[in-house]
Coordinates of C-alpha atoms and ligand atoms in Angstrom, one line a residue:
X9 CA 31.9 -18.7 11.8
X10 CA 32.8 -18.9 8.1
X11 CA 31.3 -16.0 6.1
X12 CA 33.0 -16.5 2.6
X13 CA 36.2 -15.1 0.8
X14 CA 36.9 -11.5 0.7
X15 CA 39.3 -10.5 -1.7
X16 CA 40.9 -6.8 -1.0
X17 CA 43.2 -4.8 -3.0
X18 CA 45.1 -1.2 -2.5
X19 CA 46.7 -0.4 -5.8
X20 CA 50.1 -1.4 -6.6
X21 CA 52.8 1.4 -5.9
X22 CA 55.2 3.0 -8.4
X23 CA 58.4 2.2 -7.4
X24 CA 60.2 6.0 -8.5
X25 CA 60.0 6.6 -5.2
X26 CA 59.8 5.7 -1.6
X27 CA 56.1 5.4 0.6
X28 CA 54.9 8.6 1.4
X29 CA 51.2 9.6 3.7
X30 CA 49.3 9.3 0.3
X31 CA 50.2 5.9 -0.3
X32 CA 49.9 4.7 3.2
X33 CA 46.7 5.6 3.3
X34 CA 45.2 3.9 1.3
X35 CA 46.5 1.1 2.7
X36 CA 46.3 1.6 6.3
X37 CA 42.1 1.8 4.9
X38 CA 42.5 -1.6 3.3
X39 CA 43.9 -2.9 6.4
X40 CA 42.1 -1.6 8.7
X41 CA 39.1 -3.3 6.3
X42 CA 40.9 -6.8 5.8
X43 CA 41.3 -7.1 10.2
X44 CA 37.5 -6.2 10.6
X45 CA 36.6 -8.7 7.9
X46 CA 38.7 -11.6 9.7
X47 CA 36.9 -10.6 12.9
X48 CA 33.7 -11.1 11.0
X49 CA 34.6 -14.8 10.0
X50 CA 35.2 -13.9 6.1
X51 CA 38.3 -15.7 4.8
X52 CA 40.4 -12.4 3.7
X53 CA 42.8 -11.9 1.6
X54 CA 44.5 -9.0 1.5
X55 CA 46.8 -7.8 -1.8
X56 CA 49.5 -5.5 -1.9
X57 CA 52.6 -5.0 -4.0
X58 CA 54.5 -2.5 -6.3
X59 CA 54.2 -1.6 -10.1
X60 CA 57.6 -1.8 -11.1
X61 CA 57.5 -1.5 -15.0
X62 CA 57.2 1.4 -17.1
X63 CA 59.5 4.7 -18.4
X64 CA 58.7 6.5 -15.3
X65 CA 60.5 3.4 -13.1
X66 CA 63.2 3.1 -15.9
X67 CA 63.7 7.0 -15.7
X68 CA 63.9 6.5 -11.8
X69 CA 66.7 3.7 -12.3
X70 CA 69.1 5.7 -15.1
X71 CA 69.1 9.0 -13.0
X72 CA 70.0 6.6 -9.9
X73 CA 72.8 5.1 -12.2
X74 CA 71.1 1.8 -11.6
X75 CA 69.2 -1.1 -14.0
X76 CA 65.9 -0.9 -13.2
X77 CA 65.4 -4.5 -12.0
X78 CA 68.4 -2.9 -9.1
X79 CA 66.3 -0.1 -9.1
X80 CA 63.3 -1.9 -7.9
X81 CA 65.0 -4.6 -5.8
X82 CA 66.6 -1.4 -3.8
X83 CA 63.2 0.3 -3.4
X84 CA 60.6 -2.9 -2.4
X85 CA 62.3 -3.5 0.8
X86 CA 61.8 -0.2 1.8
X87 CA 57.7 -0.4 0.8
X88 CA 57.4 -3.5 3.0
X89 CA 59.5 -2.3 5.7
X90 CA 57.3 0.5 5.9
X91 CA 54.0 -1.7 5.7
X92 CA 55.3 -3.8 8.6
X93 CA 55.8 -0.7 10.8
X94 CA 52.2 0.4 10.1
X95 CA 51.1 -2.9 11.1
X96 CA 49.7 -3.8 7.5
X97 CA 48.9 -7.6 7.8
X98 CA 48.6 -8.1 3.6
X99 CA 48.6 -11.9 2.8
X100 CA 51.0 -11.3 -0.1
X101 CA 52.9 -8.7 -1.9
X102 CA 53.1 -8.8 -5.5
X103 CA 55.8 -6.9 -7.4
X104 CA 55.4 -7.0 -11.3
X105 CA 58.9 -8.1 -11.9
X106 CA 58.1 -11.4 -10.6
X107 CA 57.5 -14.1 -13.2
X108 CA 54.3 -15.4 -11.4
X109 CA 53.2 -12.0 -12.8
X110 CA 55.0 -12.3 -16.4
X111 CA 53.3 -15.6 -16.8
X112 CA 49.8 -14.5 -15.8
X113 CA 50.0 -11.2 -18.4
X114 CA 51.4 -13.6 -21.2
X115 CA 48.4 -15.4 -20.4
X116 CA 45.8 -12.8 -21.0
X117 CA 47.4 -11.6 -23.9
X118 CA 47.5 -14.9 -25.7
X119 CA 44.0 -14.8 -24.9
X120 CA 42.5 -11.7 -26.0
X121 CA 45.0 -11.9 -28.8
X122 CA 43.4 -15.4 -29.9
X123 CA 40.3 -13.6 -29.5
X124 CA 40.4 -11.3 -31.3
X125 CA 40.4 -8.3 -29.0
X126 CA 43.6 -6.9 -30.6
X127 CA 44.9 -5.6 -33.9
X128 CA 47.9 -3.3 -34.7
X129 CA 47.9 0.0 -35.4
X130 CA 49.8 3.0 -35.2
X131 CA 49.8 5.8 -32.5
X132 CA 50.2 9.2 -32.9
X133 CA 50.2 11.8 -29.6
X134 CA 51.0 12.8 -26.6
X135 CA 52.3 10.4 -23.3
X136 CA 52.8 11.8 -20.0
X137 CA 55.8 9.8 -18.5
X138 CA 54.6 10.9 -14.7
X139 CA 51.2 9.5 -15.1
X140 CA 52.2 7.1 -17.4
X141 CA 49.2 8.0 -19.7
X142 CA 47.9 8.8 -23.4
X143 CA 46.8 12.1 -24.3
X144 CA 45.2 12.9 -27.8
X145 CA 46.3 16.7 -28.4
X146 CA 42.7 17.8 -27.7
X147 CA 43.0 16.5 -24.2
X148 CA 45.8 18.6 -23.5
X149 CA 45.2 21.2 -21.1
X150 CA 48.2 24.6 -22.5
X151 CA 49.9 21.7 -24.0
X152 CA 50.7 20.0 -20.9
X153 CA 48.9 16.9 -19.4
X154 CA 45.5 17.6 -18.0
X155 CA 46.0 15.5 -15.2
X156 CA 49.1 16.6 -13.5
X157 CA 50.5 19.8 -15.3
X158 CA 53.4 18.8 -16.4
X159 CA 55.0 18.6 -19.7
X160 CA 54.2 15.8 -22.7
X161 CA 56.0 13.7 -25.0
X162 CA 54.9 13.2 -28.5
X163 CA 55.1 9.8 -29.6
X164 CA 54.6 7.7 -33.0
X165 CA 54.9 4.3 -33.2
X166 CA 53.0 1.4 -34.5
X167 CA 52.2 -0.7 -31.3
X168 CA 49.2 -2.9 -30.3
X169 CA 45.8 -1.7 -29.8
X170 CA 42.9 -3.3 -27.2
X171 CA 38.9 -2.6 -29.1
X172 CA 37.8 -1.0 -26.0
X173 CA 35.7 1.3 -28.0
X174 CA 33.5 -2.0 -28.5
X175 CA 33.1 -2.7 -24.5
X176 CA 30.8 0.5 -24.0
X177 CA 27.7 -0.8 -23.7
X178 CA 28.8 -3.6 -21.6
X179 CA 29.7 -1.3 -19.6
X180 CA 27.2 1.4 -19.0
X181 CA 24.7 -1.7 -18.9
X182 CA 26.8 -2.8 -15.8
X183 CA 27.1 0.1 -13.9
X184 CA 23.3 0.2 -14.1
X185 CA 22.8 -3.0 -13.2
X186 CA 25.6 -3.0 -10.3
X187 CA 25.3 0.8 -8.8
X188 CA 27.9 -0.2 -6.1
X189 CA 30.3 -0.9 -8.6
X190 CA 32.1 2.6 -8.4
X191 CA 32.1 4.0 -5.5
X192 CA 31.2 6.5 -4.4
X193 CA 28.3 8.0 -6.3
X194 CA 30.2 11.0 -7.2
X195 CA 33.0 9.0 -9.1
X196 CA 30.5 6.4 -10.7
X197 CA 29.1 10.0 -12.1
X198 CA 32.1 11.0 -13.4
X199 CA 32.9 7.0 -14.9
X200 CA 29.6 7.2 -16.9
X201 CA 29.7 10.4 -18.7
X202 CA 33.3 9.5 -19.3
X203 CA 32.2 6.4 -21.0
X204 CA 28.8 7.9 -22.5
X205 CA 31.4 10.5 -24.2
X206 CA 33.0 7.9 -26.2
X207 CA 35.4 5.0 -25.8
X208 CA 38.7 5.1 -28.3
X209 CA 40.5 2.0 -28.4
X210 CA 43.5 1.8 -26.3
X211 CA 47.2 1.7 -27.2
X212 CA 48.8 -1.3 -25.2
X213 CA 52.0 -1.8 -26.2
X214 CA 55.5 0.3 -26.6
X215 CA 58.3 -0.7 -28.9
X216 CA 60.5 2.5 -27.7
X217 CA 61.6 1.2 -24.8
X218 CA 62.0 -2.3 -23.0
X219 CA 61.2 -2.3 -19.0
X220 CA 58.2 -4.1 -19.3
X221 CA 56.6 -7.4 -20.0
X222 CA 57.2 -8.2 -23.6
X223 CA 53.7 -9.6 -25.7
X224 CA 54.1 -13.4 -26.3
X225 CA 53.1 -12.8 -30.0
X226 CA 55.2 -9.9 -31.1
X227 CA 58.9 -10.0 -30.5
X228 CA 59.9 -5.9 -29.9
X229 CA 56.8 -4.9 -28.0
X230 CA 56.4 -4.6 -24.1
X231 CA 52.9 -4.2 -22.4
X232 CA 51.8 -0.2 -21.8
X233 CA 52.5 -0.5 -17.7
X234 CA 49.2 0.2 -16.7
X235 CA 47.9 -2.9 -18.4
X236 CA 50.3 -4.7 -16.9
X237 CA 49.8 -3.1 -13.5
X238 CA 46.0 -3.8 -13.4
X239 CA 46.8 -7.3 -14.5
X240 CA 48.5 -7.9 -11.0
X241 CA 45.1 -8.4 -9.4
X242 CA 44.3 -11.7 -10.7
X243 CA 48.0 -12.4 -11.9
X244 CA 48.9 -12.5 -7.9
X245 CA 46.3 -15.1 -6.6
X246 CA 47.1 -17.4 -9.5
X247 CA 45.7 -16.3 -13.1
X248 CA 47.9 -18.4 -16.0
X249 CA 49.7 -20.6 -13.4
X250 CA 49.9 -23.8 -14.2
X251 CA 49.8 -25.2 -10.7
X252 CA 46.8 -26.2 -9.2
X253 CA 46.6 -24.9 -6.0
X254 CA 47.3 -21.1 -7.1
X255 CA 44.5 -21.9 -10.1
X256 CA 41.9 -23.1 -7.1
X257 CA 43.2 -20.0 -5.4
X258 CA 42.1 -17.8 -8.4
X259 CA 38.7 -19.6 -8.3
X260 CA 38.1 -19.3 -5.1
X261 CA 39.4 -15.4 -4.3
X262 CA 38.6 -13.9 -7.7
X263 CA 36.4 -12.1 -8.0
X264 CA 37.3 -9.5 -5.7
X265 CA 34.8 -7.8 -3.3
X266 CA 36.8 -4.4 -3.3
X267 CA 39.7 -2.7 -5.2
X268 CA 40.6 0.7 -3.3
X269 CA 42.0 3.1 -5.5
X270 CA 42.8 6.8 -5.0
X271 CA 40.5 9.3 -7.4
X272 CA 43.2 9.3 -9.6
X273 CA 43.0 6.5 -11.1
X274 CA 39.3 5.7 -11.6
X275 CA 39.6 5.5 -15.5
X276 CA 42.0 2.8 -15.4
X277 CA 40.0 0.7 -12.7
X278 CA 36.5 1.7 -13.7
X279 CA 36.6 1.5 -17.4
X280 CA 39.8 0.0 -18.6
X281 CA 40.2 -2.8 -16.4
X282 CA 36.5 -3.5 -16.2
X283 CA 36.4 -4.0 -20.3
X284 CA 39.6 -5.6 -20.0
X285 CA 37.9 -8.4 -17.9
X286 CA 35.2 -8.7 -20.1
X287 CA 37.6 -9.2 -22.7
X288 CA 39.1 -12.3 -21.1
X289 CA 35.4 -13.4 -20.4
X290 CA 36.4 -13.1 -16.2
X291 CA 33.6 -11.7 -13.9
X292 CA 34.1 -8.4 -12.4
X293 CA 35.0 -7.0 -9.1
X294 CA 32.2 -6.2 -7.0
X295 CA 33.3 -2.7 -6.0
X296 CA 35.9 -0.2 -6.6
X297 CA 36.1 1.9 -4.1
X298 CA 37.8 5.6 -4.9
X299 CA 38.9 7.8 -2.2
X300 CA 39.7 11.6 -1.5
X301 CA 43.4 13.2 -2.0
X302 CA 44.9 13.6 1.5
X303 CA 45.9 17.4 1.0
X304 CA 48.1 19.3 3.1
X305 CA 48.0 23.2 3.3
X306 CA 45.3 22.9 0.3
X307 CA 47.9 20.8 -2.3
X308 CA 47.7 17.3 -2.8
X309 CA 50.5 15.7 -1.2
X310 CA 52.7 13.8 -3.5
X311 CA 56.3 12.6 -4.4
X312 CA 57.0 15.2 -7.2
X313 CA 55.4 18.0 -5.1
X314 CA 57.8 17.2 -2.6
X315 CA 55.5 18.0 0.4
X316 CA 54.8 14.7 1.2
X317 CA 55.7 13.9 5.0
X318 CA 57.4 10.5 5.6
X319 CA 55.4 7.9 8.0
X320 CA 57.7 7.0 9.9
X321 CA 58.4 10.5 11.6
X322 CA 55.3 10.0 12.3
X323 CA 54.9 6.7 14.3
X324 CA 58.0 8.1 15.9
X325 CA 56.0 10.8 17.4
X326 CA 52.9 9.5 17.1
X327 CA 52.9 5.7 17.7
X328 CA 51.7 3.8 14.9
X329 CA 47.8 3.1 16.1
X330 CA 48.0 6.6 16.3
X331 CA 49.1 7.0 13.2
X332 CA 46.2 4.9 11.8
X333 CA 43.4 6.2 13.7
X334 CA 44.4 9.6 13.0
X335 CA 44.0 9.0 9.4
X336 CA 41.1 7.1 9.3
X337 CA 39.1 9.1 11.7
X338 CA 39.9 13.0 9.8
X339 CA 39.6 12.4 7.1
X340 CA 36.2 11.4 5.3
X341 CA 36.8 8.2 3.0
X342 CA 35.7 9.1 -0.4
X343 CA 36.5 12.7 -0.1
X344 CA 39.6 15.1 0.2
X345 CA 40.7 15.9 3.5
X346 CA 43.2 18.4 4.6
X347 CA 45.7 16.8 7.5
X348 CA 48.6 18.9 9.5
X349 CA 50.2 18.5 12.4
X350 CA 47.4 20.8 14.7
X351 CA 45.1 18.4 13.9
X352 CA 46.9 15.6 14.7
X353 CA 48.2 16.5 17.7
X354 CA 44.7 17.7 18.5
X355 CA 42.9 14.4 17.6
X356 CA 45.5 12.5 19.3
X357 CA 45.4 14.5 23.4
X358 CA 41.3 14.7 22.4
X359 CA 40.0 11.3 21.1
X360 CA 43.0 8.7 22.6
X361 CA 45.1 10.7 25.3
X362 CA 41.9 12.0 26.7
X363 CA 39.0 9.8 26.4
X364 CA 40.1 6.4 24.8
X365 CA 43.4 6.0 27.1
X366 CA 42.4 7.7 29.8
X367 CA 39.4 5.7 30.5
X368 CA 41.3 2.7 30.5
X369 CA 43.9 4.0 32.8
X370 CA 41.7 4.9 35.3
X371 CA 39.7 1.8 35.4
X372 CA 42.5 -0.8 35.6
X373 CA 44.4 1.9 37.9
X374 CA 40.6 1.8 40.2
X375 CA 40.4 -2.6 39.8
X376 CA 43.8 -2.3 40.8
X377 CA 43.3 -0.5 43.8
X378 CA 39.9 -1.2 45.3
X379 CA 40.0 -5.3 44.1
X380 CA 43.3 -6.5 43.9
X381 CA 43.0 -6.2 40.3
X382 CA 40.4 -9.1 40.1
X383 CA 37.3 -8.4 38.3
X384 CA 34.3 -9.3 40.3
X385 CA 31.1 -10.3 39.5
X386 CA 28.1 -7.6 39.1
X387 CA 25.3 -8.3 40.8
X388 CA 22.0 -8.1 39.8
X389 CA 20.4 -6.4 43.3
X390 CA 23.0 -3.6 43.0
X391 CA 22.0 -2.6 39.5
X392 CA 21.0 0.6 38.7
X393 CA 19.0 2.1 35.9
X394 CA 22.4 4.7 35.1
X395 CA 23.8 1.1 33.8
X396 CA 21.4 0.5 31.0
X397 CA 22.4 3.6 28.7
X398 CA 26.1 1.9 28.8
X399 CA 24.8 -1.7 28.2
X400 CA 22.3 -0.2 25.1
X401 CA 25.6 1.9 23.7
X402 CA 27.6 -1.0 24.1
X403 CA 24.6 -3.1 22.7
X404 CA 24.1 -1.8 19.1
X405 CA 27.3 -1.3 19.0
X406 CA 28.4 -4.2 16.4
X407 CA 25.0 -2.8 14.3
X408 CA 26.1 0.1 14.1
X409 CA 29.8 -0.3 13.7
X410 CA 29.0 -2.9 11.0
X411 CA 26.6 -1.0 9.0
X412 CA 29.0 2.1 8.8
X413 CA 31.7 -0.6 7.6
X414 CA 29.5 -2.1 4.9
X415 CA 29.7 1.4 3.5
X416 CA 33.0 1.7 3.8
X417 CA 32.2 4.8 6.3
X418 CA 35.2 4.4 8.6
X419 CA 34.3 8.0 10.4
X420 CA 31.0 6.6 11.5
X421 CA 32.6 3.5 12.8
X422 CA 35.1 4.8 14.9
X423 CA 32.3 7.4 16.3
X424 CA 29.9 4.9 17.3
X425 CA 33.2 3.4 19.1
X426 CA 33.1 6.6 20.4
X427 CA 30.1 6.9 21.6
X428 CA 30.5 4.1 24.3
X429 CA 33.7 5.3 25.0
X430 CA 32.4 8.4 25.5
X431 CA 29.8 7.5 27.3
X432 CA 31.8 5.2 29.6
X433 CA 33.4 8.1 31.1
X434 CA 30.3 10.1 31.7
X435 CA 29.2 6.5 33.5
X436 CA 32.6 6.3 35.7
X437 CA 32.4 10.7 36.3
X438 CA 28.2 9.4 37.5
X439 CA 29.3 7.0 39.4
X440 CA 32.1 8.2 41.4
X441 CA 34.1 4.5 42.0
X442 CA 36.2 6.3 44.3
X443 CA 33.0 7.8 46.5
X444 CA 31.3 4.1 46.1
X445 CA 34.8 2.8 48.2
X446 CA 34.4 4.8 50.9
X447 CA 31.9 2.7 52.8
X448 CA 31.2 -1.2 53.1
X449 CA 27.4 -1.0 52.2
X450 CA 28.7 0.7 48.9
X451 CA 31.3 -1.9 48.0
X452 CA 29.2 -4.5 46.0
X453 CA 28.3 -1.6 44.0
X454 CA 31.7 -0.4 43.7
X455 CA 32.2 -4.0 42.3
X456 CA 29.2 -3.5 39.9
X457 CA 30.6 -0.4 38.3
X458 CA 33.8 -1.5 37.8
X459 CA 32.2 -4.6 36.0
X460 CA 30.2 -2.9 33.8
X461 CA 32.8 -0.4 33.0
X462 CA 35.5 -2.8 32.5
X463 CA 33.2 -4.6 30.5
X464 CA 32.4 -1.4 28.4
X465 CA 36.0 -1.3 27.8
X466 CA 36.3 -4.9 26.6
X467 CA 33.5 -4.3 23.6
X468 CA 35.2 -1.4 22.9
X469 CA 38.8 -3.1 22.6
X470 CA 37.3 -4.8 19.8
X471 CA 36.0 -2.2 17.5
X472 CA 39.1 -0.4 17.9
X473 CA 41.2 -3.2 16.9
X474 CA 40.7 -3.0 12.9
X475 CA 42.1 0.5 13.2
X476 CA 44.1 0.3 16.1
X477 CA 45.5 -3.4 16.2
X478 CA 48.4 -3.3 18.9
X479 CA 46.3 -1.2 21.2
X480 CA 43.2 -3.4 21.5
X481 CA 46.0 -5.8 21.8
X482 CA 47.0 -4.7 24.7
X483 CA 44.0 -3.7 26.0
X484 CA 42.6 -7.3 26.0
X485 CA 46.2 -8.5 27.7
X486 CA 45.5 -5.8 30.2
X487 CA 42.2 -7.2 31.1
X488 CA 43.5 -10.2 31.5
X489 CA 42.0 -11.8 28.0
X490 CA 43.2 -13.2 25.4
X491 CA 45.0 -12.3 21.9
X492 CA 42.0 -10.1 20.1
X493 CA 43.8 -11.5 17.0
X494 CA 42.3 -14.4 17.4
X495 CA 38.4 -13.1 16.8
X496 CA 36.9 -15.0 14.3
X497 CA 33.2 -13.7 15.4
X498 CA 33.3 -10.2 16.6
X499 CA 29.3 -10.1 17.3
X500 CA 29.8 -13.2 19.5
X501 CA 32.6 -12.0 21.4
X502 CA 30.8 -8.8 21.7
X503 CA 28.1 -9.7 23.7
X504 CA 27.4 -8.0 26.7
X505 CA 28.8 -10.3 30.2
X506 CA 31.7 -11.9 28.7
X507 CA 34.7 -10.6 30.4
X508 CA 35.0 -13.5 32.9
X509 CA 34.5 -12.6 36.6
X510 CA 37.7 -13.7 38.2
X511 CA 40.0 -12.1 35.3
X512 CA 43.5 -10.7 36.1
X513 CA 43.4 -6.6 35.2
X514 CA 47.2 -5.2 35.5
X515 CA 47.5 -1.2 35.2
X516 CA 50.6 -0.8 33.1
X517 CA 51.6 2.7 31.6
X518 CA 49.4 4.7 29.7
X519 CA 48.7 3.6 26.0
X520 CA 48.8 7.4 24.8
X521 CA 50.8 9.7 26.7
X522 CA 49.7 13.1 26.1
X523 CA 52.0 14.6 23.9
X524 CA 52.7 18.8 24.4
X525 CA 52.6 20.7 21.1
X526 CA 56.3 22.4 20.4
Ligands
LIG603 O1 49.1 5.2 -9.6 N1 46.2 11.3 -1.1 O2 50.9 4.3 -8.4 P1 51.3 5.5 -7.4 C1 45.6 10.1 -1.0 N2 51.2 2.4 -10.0 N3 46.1 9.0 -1.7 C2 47.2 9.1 -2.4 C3 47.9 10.4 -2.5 C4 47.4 11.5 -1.8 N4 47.9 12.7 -1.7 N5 49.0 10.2 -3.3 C5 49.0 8.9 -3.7 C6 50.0 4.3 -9.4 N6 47.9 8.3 -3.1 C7 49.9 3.1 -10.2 C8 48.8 2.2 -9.7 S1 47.3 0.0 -9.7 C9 47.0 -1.2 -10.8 C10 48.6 0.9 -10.4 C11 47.6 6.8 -3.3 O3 52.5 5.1 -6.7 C12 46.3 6.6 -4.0 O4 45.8 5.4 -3.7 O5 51.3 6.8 -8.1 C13 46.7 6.7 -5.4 O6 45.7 6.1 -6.3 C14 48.0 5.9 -5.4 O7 48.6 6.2 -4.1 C15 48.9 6.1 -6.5 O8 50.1 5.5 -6.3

């Protein structure tokens, strides 16, 4: 089943310092989107990368004692190592250094320069280096920058300037016409009386420093990083290349059905980037998609703070599905969410030790024991109306787990998983397998449970799987199936009576071991 391309994006990552929580969960939530989309038959693809330009990267490198391109080739390694240990399955990586990306933001400048979109000026304020952002003194909040707290640099120079003041009623007109186009309501309120206050036209080139890409039609400046960064949406599936195949690529990815973003950054993705496409006369994205700050102990988490945790202590204790599901499931996405330790550890022995592992450790232990391990077929005389709330859970299952997904509700997703997983356990506590074995006449029943359970288990397998990839995995081995990886048609696979009488179940050791709280 072919359902069309779907185009996803997480932001591209400043390279001053390593991955952190913050930045992995955002796109643990894009990948956890881009798996259930291939498992719907859409033909994903998934973008990734690192924002490597700017005086906050260049900072970075000088107080390393390193250039900044050795800056940057010393920290991207350690961004994709930590993707591939979270199991992030992104169909490229983009990193602004490369010249598939200098090429693409020469491109668009030519363009918009040609028409007319840009004239030189000169700039007088404030620039927050952290944030990487221009501050009029008005928007200063005690002299410092509104956004992040911390101290300003005044700068005047003549640089180039982008007429965004002339793309506001393009753009209130479109988020009228396309209400999911931020997302959610609460930031697409906060977009349009931003924009209803007034556009100014935006600086969008430096001449005071160099780490960045320089503008094809004036020697001495190099693009403002953010332009640059947002550029690397269409830059990295083939905008201004020259060779055919990445410019069929563009046509056929761009443009994208979703750009997730953290709150932070809805100006630039909501306003500036949107104008900016205009500009170029390119269609829009269909959604951006701004989520919550993960906060710990009531502070956002981030790199300067210093109280961001590290992932990979966490898939040490954790395990990486873990990891993911943990994330996903706490932590509302759209709002702030606090996450600690407790309530991981709790939402760990709870939802997967307890009811999601559990379960499955029980029933392939039970096939095990009573059948051999061979799944045998249910039959229809030994049916029994306690089976039909498990078939109906398991039933509206892909509805439901679909509809939540469509909203980007990944909470209500993984509890209508839980409802059948849930309720799978209240069916196997019902039905007492081990009770059913003690007799002969009981056995075909036995057998029918054990179906039906098993079967329960398999449906489930796959709406895990986007959150939890090398569980379901395993899962589906144990059941003696094939590689859930392969699902092209989750709806299809999930219909009820497919796991093939006859299968091969094998036990194995449990996929969450109940971890003790020190
Ligand atoms: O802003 N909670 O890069 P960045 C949730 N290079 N998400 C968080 C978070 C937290 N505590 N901290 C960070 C940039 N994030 C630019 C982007 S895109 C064209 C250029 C996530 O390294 C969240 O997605 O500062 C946020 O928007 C992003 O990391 C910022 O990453």
């Amino acid at each position: 089943m072919e359902t069309g391309p779907f185009y996803i994006t997480t932001p591209i990552y400043y390279v001053n310092s390593v991955p952190h929580l913050g930045t992995a969960y955002t796109t643990i939530a894009a990948d956890a989107l881009a798996r259930y989309r291939r498992m719907t038959g859409h033909d994903v693809f998934f973008l990734t990368g690192l924002d490597e330009h700017g005086q906050k990267v260049a900072q970075a490198a000088e107080e390393n004692g390193v250039s900044p391109q050795e800056w940057c080739d010393r920290i991207a390694p350690k961004f994709r190592e930590t993707w591939d240990l979270l199991g992030i399955s992104n169909d490229d990586f983009i990193r602004t250094t490369e010249q598939r990306h200098k090429t693409g933001v020469q491109a668009f400048w030519t363009k918009l320069h040609d028409d007319g979109y840009l004239y030189k000026g000169s700039y007088e304020g404030w620039y927050c280096v952290p944030c990487e952002t221009y501050y009029i003194e008005d928007q200063l909040v005690e002299g410092e920058c509104p956004s992040c707290g911390r101290g300003v640099e005044f700068i005047r120079e003549e640089n180039w300037f982008f007429k965004l003041s002339e793309f506001a009623d393009r753009l209130l007109d479109h988020y009228e016409t396309h209400p999911d186009f931020v997302q959610p309501d609460t930031r697409r309120n906060e977009v349009l009386s931003f924009v209803k206050g007034g556009l100014r036209d935006l600086s969008i080139s430096r001449t005071t420093f160099t780490w960045g890409v320089p503008l094809p039609f004036d020697e001495g400046h190099v693009t403002y990083v953010w332009i640059d960064a947002l550029l690397n949406y269409i830059t990295a599936i083939g905008y201004g290349s020259d060779d055919p195949e990445m410019q069929e690529r563009f046509a056929h990815y761009w443009p994208a059905q979703v750009h997730y973003v953290g709150k932070d950054i809805i100006r630039f993705h909501c306003v500036i980037w949107p104008a900016m496409l205009m500009a170029a006369g390119l269609p829009l994205p269909e959604t951006v998609f701004a989520h919550g700050f993960l906060l710990t102990k009531g502070e956002k988490m981030s790199k300067s703070k210093g109280n961001a945790m590290s992932p990979a202590q966490l898939v040490d204790r954790f395990g990486v599905d873990a990891y993911r599901y943990y994330f996903l499931r706490d932590v509302q996405f759209g709002s702030d969410g606090s996450v600690s330790m407790e309530s991981m550890v709790q939402r760990y022995n709870g939802d997967l030790a307890n009811d999601w592992g559990n379960l499955c450790s029980r029933l392939f232990n039970m096939t095990e024991k009573y059948l051999d391990g061979v799944v045998a077929e249910p039959l229809s005389e030994w049916h029994d109306d306690g089976d039909d709330t498990l078939t109906a859970l398991a039933g509206v299952l892909p509805e439901k787990y679909e509809e939540a997904m469509g909203r980007l509700d990944y909470v209500a997703a993984l509890e209508a998983v839980w409802d059948l997983v849930k309720d799978c356990n209240r069916y196997i506590e019902n039905e007492a397998p081990w009770n059913l074995a003690k007799s002969e006449e009981t056995w075909p029943r036995l057998e029918t449970v054990l179906y039906n359970a098993l079967e329960a288990v398999r449906i489930a397998a796959l709406f895990t799987a986007p959150a939890m990839p090398s569980t379901s995995a395993e899962v589906w081995r144990r059941l003696g199936l094939g590689d859930i990886g392969d699902v092209t048609d989750i709806a299809a696979e999930a219909v009820w009576g497919r796991l093939p009488v006859g299968s091969r179940v094998t036990k194995g050791d449990p996929l969450y071991p109940r971890i003790y709280e020190e």
